CSV table of C-alpha atoms in Angstrom, one decimal:
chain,number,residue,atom,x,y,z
A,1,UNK,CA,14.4,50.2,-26.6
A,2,UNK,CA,13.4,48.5,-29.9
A,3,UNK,CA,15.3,47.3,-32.7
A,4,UNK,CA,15.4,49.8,-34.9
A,5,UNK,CA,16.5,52.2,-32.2
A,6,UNK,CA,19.4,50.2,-31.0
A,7,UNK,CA,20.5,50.0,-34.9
A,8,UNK,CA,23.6,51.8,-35.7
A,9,UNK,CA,25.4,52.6,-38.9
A,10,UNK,CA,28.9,51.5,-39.0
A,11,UNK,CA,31.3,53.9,-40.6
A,12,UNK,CA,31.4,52.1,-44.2
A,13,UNK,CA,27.4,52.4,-44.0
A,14,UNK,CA,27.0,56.1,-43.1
A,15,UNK,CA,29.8,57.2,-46.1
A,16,UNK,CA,27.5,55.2,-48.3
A,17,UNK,CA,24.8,56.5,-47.2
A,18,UNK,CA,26.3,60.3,-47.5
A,19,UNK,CA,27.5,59.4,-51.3
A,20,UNK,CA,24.2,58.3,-52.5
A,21,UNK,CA,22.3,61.4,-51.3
A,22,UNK,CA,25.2,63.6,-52.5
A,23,UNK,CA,24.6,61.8,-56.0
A,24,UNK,CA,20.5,62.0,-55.8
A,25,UNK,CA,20.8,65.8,-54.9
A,26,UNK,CA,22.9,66.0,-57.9
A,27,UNK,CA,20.7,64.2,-60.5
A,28,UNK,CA,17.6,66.4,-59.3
A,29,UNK,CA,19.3,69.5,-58.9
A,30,UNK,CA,21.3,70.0,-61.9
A,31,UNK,CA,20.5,69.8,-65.7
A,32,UNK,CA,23.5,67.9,-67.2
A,33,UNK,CA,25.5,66.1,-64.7
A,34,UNK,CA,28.8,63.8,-66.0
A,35,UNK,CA,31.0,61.7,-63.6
A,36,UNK,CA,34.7,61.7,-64.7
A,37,UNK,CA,35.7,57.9,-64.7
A,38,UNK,CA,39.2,56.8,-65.6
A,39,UNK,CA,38.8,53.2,-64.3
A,40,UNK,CA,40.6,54.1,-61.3
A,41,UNK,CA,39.7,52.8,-57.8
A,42,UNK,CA,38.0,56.1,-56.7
A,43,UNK,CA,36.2,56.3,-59.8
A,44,UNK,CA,34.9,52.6,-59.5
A,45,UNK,CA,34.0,53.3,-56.6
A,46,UNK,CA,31.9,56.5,-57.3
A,47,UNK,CA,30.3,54.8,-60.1
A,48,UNK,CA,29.6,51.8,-58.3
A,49,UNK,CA,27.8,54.3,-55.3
A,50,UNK,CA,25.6,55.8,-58.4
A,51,UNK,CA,24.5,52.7,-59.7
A,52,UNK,CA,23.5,51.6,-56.3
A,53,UNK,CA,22.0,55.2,-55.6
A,54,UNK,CA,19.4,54.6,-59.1
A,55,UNK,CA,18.7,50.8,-59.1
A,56,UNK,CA,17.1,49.1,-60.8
A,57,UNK,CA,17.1,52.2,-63.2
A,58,UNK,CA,20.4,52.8,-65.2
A,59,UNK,CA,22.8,55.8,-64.0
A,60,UNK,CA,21.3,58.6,-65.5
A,61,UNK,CA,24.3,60.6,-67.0
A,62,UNK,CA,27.3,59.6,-69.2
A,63,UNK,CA,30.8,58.9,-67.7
A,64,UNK,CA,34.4,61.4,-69.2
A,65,UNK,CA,37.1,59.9,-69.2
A,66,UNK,CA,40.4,62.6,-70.0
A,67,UNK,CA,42.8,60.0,-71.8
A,68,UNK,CA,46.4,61.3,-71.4
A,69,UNK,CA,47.5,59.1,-74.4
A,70,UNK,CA,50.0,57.2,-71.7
A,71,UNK,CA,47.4,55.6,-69.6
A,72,UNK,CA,47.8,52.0,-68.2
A,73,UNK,CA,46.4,49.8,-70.8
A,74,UNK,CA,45.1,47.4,-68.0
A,75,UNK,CA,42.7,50.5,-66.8
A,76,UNK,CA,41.4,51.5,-70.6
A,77,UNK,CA,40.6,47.9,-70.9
A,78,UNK,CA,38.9,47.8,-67.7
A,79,UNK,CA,37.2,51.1,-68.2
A,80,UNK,CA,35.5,50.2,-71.5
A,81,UNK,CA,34.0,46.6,-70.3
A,82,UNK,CA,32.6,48.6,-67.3
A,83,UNK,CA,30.9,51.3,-69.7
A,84,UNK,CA,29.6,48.0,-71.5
A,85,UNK,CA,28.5,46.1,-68.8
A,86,UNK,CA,26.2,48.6,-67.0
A,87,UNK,CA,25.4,50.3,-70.7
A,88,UNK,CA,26.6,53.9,-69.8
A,89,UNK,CA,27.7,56.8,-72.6
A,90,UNK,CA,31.3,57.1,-72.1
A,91,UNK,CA,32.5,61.0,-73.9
A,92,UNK,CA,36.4,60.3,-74.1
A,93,UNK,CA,38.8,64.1,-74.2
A,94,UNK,CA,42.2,62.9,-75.5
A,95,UNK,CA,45.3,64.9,-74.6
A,96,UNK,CA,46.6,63.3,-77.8
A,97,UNK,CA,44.2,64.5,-80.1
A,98,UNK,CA,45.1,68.1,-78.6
A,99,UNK,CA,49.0,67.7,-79.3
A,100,UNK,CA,48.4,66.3,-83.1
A,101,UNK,CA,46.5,69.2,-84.0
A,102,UNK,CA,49.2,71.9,-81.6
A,103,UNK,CA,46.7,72.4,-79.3
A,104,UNK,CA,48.7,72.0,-76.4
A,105,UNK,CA,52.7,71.0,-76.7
A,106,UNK,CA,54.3,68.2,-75.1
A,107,UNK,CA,56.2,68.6,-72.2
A,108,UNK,CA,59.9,68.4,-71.9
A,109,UNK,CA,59.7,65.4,-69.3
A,110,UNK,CA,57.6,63.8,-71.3
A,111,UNK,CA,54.8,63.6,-68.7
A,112,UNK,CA,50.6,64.3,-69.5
A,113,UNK,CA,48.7,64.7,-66.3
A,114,UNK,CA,49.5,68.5,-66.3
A,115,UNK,CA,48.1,68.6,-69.9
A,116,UNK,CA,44.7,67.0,-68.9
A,117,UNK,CA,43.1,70.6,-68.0
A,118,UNK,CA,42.1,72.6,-71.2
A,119,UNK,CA,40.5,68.7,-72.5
A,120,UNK,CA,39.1,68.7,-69.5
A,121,UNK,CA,37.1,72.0,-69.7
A,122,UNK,CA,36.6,72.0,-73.6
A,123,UNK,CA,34.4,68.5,-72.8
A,124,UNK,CA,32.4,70.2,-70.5
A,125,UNK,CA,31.9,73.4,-72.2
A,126,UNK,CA,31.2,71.1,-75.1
A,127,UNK,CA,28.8,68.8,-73.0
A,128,UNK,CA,27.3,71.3,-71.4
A,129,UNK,CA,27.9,70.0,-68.3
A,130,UNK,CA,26.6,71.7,-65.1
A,131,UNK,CA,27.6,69.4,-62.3
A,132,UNK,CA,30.5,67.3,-62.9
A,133,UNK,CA,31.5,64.2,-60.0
A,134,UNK,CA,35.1,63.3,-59.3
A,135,UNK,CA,36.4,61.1,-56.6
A,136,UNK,CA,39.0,63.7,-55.1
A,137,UNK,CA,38.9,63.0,-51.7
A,138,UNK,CA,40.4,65.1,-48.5
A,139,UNK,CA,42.7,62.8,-47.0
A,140,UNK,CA,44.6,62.6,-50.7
A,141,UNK,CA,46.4,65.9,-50.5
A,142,UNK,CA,46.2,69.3,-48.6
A,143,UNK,CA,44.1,71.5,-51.9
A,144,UNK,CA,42.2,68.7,-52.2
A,145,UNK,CA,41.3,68.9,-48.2
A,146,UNK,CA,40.4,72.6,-48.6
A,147,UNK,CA,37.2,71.4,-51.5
A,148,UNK,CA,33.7,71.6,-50.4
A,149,UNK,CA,31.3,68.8,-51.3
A,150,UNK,CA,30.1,71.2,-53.9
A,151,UNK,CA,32.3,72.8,-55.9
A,152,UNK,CA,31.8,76.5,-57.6
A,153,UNK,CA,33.8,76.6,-60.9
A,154,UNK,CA,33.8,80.0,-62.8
A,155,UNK,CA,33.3,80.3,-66.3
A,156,UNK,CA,36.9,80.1,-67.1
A,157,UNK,CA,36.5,76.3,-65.1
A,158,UNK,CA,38.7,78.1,-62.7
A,159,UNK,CA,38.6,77.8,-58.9
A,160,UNK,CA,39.0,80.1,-56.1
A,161,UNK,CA,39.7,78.4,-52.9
A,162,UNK,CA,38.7,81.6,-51.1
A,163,UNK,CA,35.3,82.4,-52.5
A,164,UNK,CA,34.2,78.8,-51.2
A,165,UNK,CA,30.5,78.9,-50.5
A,166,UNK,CA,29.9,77.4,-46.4
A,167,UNK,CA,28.8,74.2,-46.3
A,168,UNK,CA,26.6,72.9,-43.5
A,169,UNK,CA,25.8,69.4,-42.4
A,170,UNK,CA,24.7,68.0,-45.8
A,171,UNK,CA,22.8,70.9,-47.1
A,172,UNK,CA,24.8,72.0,-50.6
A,173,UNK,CA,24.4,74.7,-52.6
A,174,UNK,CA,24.6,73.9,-56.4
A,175,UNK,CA,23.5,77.7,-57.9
A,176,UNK,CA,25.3,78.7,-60.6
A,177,UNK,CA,25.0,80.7,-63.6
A,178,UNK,CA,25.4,80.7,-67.0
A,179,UNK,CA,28.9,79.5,-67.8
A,180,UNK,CA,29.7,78.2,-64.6
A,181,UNK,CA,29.5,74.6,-63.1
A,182,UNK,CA,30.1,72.5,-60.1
A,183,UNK,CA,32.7,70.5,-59.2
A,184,UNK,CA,30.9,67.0,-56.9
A,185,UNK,CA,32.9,65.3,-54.7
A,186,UNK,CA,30.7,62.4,-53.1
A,187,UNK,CA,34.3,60.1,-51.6
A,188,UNK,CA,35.0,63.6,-49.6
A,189,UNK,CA,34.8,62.7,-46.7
A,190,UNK,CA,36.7,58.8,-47.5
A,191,UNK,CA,40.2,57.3,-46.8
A,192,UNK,CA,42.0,55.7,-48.8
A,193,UNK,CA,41.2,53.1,-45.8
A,194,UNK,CA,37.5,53.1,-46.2
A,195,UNK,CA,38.0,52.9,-49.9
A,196,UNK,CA,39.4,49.8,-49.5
A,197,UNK,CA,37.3,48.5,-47.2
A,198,UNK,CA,34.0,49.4,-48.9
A,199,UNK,CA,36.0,47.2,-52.2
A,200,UNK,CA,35.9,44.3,-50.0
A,201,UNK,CA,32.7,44.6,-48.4
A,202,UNK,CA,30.8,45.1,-51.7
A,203,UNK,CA,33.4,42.9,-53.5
A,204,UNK,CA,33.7,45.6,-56.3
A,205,UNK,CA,36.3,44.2,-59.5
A,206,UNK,CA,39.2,46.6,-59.6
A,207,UNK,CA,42.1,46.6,-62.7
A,208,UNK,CA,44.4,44.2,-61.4
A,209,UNK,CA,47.5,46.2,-61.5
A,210,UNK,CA,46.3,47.3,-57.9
A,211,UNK,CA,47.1,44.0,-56.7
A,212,UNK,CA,50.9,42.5,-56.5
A,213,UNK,CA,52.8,41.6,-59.9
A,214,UNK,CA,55.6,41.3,-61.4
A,215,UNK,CA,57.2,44.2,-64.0
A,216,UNK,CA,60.3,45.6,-64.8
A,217,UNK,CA,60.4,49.0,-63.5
A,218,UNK,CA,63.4,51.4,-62.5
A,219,UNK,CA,64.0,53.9,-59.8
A,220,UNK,CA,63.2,57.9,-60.5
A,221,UNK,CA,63.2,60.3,-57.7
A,222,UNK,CA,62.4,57.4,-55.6
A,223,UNK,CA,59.6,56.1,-57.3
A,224,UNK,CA,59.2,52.5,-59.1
A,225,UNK,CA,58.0,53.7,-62.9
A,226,UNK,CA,57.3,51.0,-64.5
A,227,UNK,CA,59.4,50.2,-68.5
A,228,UNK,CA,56.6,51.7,-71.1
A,229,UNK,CA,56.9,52.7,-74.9
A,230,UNK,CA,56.2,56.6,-72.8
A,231,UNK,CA,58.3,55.9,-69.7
A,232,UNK,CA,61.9,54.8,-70.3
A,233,UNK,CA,64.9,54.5,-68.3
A,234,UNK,CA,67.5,57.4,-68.7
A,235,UNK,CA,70.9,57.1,-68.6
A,236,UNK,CA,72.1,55.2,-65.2
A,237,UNK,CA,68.8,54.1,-64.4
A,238,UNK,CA,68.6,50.3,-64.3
A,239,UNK,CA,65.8,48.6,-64.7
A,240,UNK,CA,65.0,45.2,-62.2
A,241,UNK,CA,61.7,42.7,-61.7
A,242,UNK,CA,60.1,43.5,-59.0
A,243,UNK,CA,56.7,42.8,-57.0
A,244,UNK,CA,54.7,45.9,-57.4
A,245,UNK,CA,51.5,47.1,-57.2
A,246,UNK,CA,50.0,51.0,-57.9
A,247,UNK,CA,48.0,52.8,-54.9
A,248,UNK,CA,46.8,55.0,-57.7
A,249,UNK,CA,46.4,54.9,-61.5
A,250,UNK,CA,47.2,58.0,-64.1
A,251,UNK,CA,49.5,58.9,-66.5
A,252,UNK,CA,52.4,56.3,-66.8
A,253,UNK,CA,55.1,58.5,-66.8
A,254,UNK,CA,54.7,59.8,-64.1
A,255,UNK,CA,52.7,57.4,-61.7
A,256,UNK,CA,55.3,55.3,-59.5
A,257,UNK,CA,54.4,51.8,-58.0
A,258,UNK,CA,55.6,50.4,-54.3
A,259,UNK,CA,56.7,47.0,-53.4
A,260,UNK,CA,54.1,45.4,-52.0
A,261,UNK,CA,53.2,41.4,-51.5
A,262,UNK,CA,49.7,42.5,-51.3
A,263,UNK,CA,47.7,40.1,-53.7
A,264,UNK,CA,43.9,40.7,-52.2
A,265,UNK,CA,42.0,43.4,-51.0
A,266,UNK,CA,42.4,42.0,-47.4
A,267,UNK,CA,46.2,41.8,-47.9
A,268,UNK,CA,46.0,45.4,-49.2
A,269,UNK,CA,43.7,46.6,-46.4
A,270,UNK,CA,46.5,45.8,-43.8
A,271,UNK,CA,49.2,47.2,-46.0
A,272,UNK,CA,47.2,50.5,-46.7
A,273,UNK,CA,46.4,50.7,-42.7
A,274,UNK,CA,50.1,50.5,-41.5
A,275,UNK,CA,51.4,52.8,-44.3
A,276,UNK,CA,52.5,56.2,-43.1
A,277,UNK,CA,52.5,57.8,-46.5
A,278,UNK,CA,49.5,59.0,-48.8
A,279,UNK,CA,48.8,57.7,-51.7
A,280,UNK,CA,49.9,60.7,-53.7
A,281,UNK,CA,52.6,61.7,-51.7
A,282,UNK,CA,54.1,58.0,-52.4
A,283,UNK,CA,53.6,57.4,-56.1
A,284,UNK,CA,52.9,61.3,-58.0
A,285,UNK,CA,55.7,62.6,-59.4
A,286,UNK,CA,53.8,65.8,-61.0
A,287,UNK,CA,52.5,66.8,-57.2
A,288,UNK,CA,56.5,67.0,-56.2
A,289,UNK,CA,56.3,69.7,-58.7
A,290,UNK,CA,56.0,72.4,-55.8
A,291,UNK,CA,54.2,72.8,-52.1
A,292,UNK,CA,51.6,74.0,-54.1
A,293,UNK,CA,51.6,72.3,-57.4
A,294,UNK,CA,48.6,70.1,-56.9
A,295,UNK,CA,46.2,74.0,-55.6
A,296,UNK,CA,48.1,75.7,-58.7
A,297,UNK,CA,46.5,73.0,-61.2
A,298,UNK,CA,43.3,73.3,-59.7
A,299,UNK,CA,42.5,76.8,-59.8
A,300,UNK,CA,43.7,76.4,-63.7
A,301,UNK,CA,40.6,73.7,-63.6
A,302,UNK,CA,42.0,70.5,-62.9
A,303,UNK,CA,40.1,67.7,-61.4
C-alpha cells in the first residue's frame, strides 16, 4: 500500500472539500451568483471556504448583507473591514429604509428578523441573482434540516418543502427558469461543532462578541438580551453584568447571549461540545414564535 492510498481525509478536510466544489459548481453553473454575508460565524466561514475555493483569484461575486437596522455594531464593523480587506462588492438591503418609506411596518415587539424577507427578495430580484449562498446548516433547526444542497425558489422567492428536487451524492441540480433562483447551502452538512473546529484549524478572525465579555443584559423568556438603544428592559426586568458571549449573531432584539467563560475558540470548542442545546433553540426568540415558525418564514422566502 503507498502513501497516497493509506491517506485519509479527516472530517474537517472532507466538509471543506464538499463546500469548495459546492461553491465551484456554483460559480460555473449559474449566471449571477451572491453570498448573503452578515459577519456572522457561518457567513465567515462560507466566505472564507470561497476565497479558498478561487485563490489566488478574487471571489468572483458580490456579498448581501440584509441590515435589520438593530444589528450588533461589533458585526457591521467587522463585516465592512472584511469586504475591504479581500476587495469584495458588498449590495446592503436595509429593513430601515423599508419602514421610512411604509414599506413594511414595525412590529409591535419591536423585533426585525421577521421583517428581513421582502428586502431580501427585492435585492435579488433587483440583482438579478440566480444562485444565492447562505450558511443555513441542518443541524440548526428541523426546516432548515429538511433543505437540499440546492435550493429551488419560485418566482415569488417562495419555497415548497415538498416539491424538493432529489439529491444524490454530490450531483445538484441548479435548472431554473426565468424568475426563479436557487437557494446554496455549502455548511449543509456542518455542526455547529465542525464550525468551530474548522475557526481554529484555519485560525479564521470572528467578531469578538463570540467570545466571553462583560455587558449589562436582562432576562426575557429566558434569554440574556443584551441593554441596546432597540432592546430595553420592560417593566420588572432588571438588568445585571454578566459574562456572556452569543452562539449566533442577528437582530438585537431578539438574539439572547448565554453565560459562558469561554474566551478562545478552544475554550468555546469544549463548551459547544458538552452543550445539549442548539444554537437557535438557546438564543432565538423569533423561532419560539411557533413549532413551525422558522418553515413558515421560509416558504415566505427567508434565508
Amino acid at each position: 500500500m503507498t502513501q497516497t492510498d493509506e491517506r485519509r481525509l479527516t472530517q474537517l478536510e472532507w466538509l471543506e472539500s464538499e463546500a469548495i466544489h459546492i461553491i465551484r459548481e456554483v460559480a460555473s453553473e449559474f449566471e449571477r451568483p451572491v453570498l448573503l454575508f452578515s459577519g456572522g460565524k457561518d457567513s465567515v466561514v462560507m466566505l472564507h471556504l470561497a476565497t479558498k475555493a478561487f485563490w489566488p483569484s478574487p471571489v468572483p461575486f458580490p456579498v448581501l448583507h440584509v441590515d435589520t437596522g438593530h444589528n450588533f455594531p461589533e458585526v457591521l464593523s467587522f463585516r465592512d473591514a472584511t469586504v475591504e480587506r479581500l476587495g469584495l462588492r458588498l449590495e446592503v438591503a436595509s429593513v430601515q429604509d423599508y419602514i421610512d418609506d411604509g414599506r413594511l411596518r414595525e412590529r409591535s415587539d419591536g423585533t426585525r428578523n421577521q421583517l428581513q424577507t421582502q428586502p431580501l427578495l427585492d435585492a435579488i430580484t433587483g440583482g438579478r441573482f440566480d444562485a444565492v449562498f447562505g450558511g443555513g446548516r441542518r443541524d440548526e433547526e428541523k426546516a432548515r434540516a429538511k433543505e437540499r444542497v440546492f435550493s429551488l425558489r419560485d418566482e415569488f422567492g417562495q419555497w415548497d418543502p415538498r416539491n424538493q428536487r432529489p439529491e444524490l451524492w454530490n450531483l445538484y441540480n441548479g435548472r431554473h427558469r426565468p424568475g426563479e433562483h436557487v437557494r446554496v447551502f455549502p455548511l449543509s452538512n456542518w455542526t455547529e461543532l465542525d464550525v468551530w473546529q474548522y475557526i481554529g484549524a484555519e485560525d479564521i478572525a470572528l467578531p469578538e462578541l463570540y467570545y466571553a465579555h462583560q455587558r449589562e443584559v436582562f432576562e426575557r423568556d429566558g434569554m440574556l438580551v443584551a441593554v441596546s438603544d432597540v432592546s430595553l428592559p420592560r417593566d420588572g426586568e432588571t438588568t445585571s453584568k454578566r459574562q456572556v458571549r452569543y452562539r449566533t449573531v442577528g437582530d438585537m432584539s431578539c438574539t439572547g447571549a448565554v453565560e459562558s467563560d469561554a474566551v478562545t475558540v478552544e475554550d468555546v470548542i469544549v463548551e459547544v461540545a458538552a452543550t445539549r442545546l442548539t444554537e437557535r433553540g438557546a438564543t432565538r426568540a423569533d423561532d419560539r414564535a411557533s413549532e413551525a415558525a422558522m418553515e413558515d418564514r421560509k416558504k415566505e422566502g427567508y434565508f
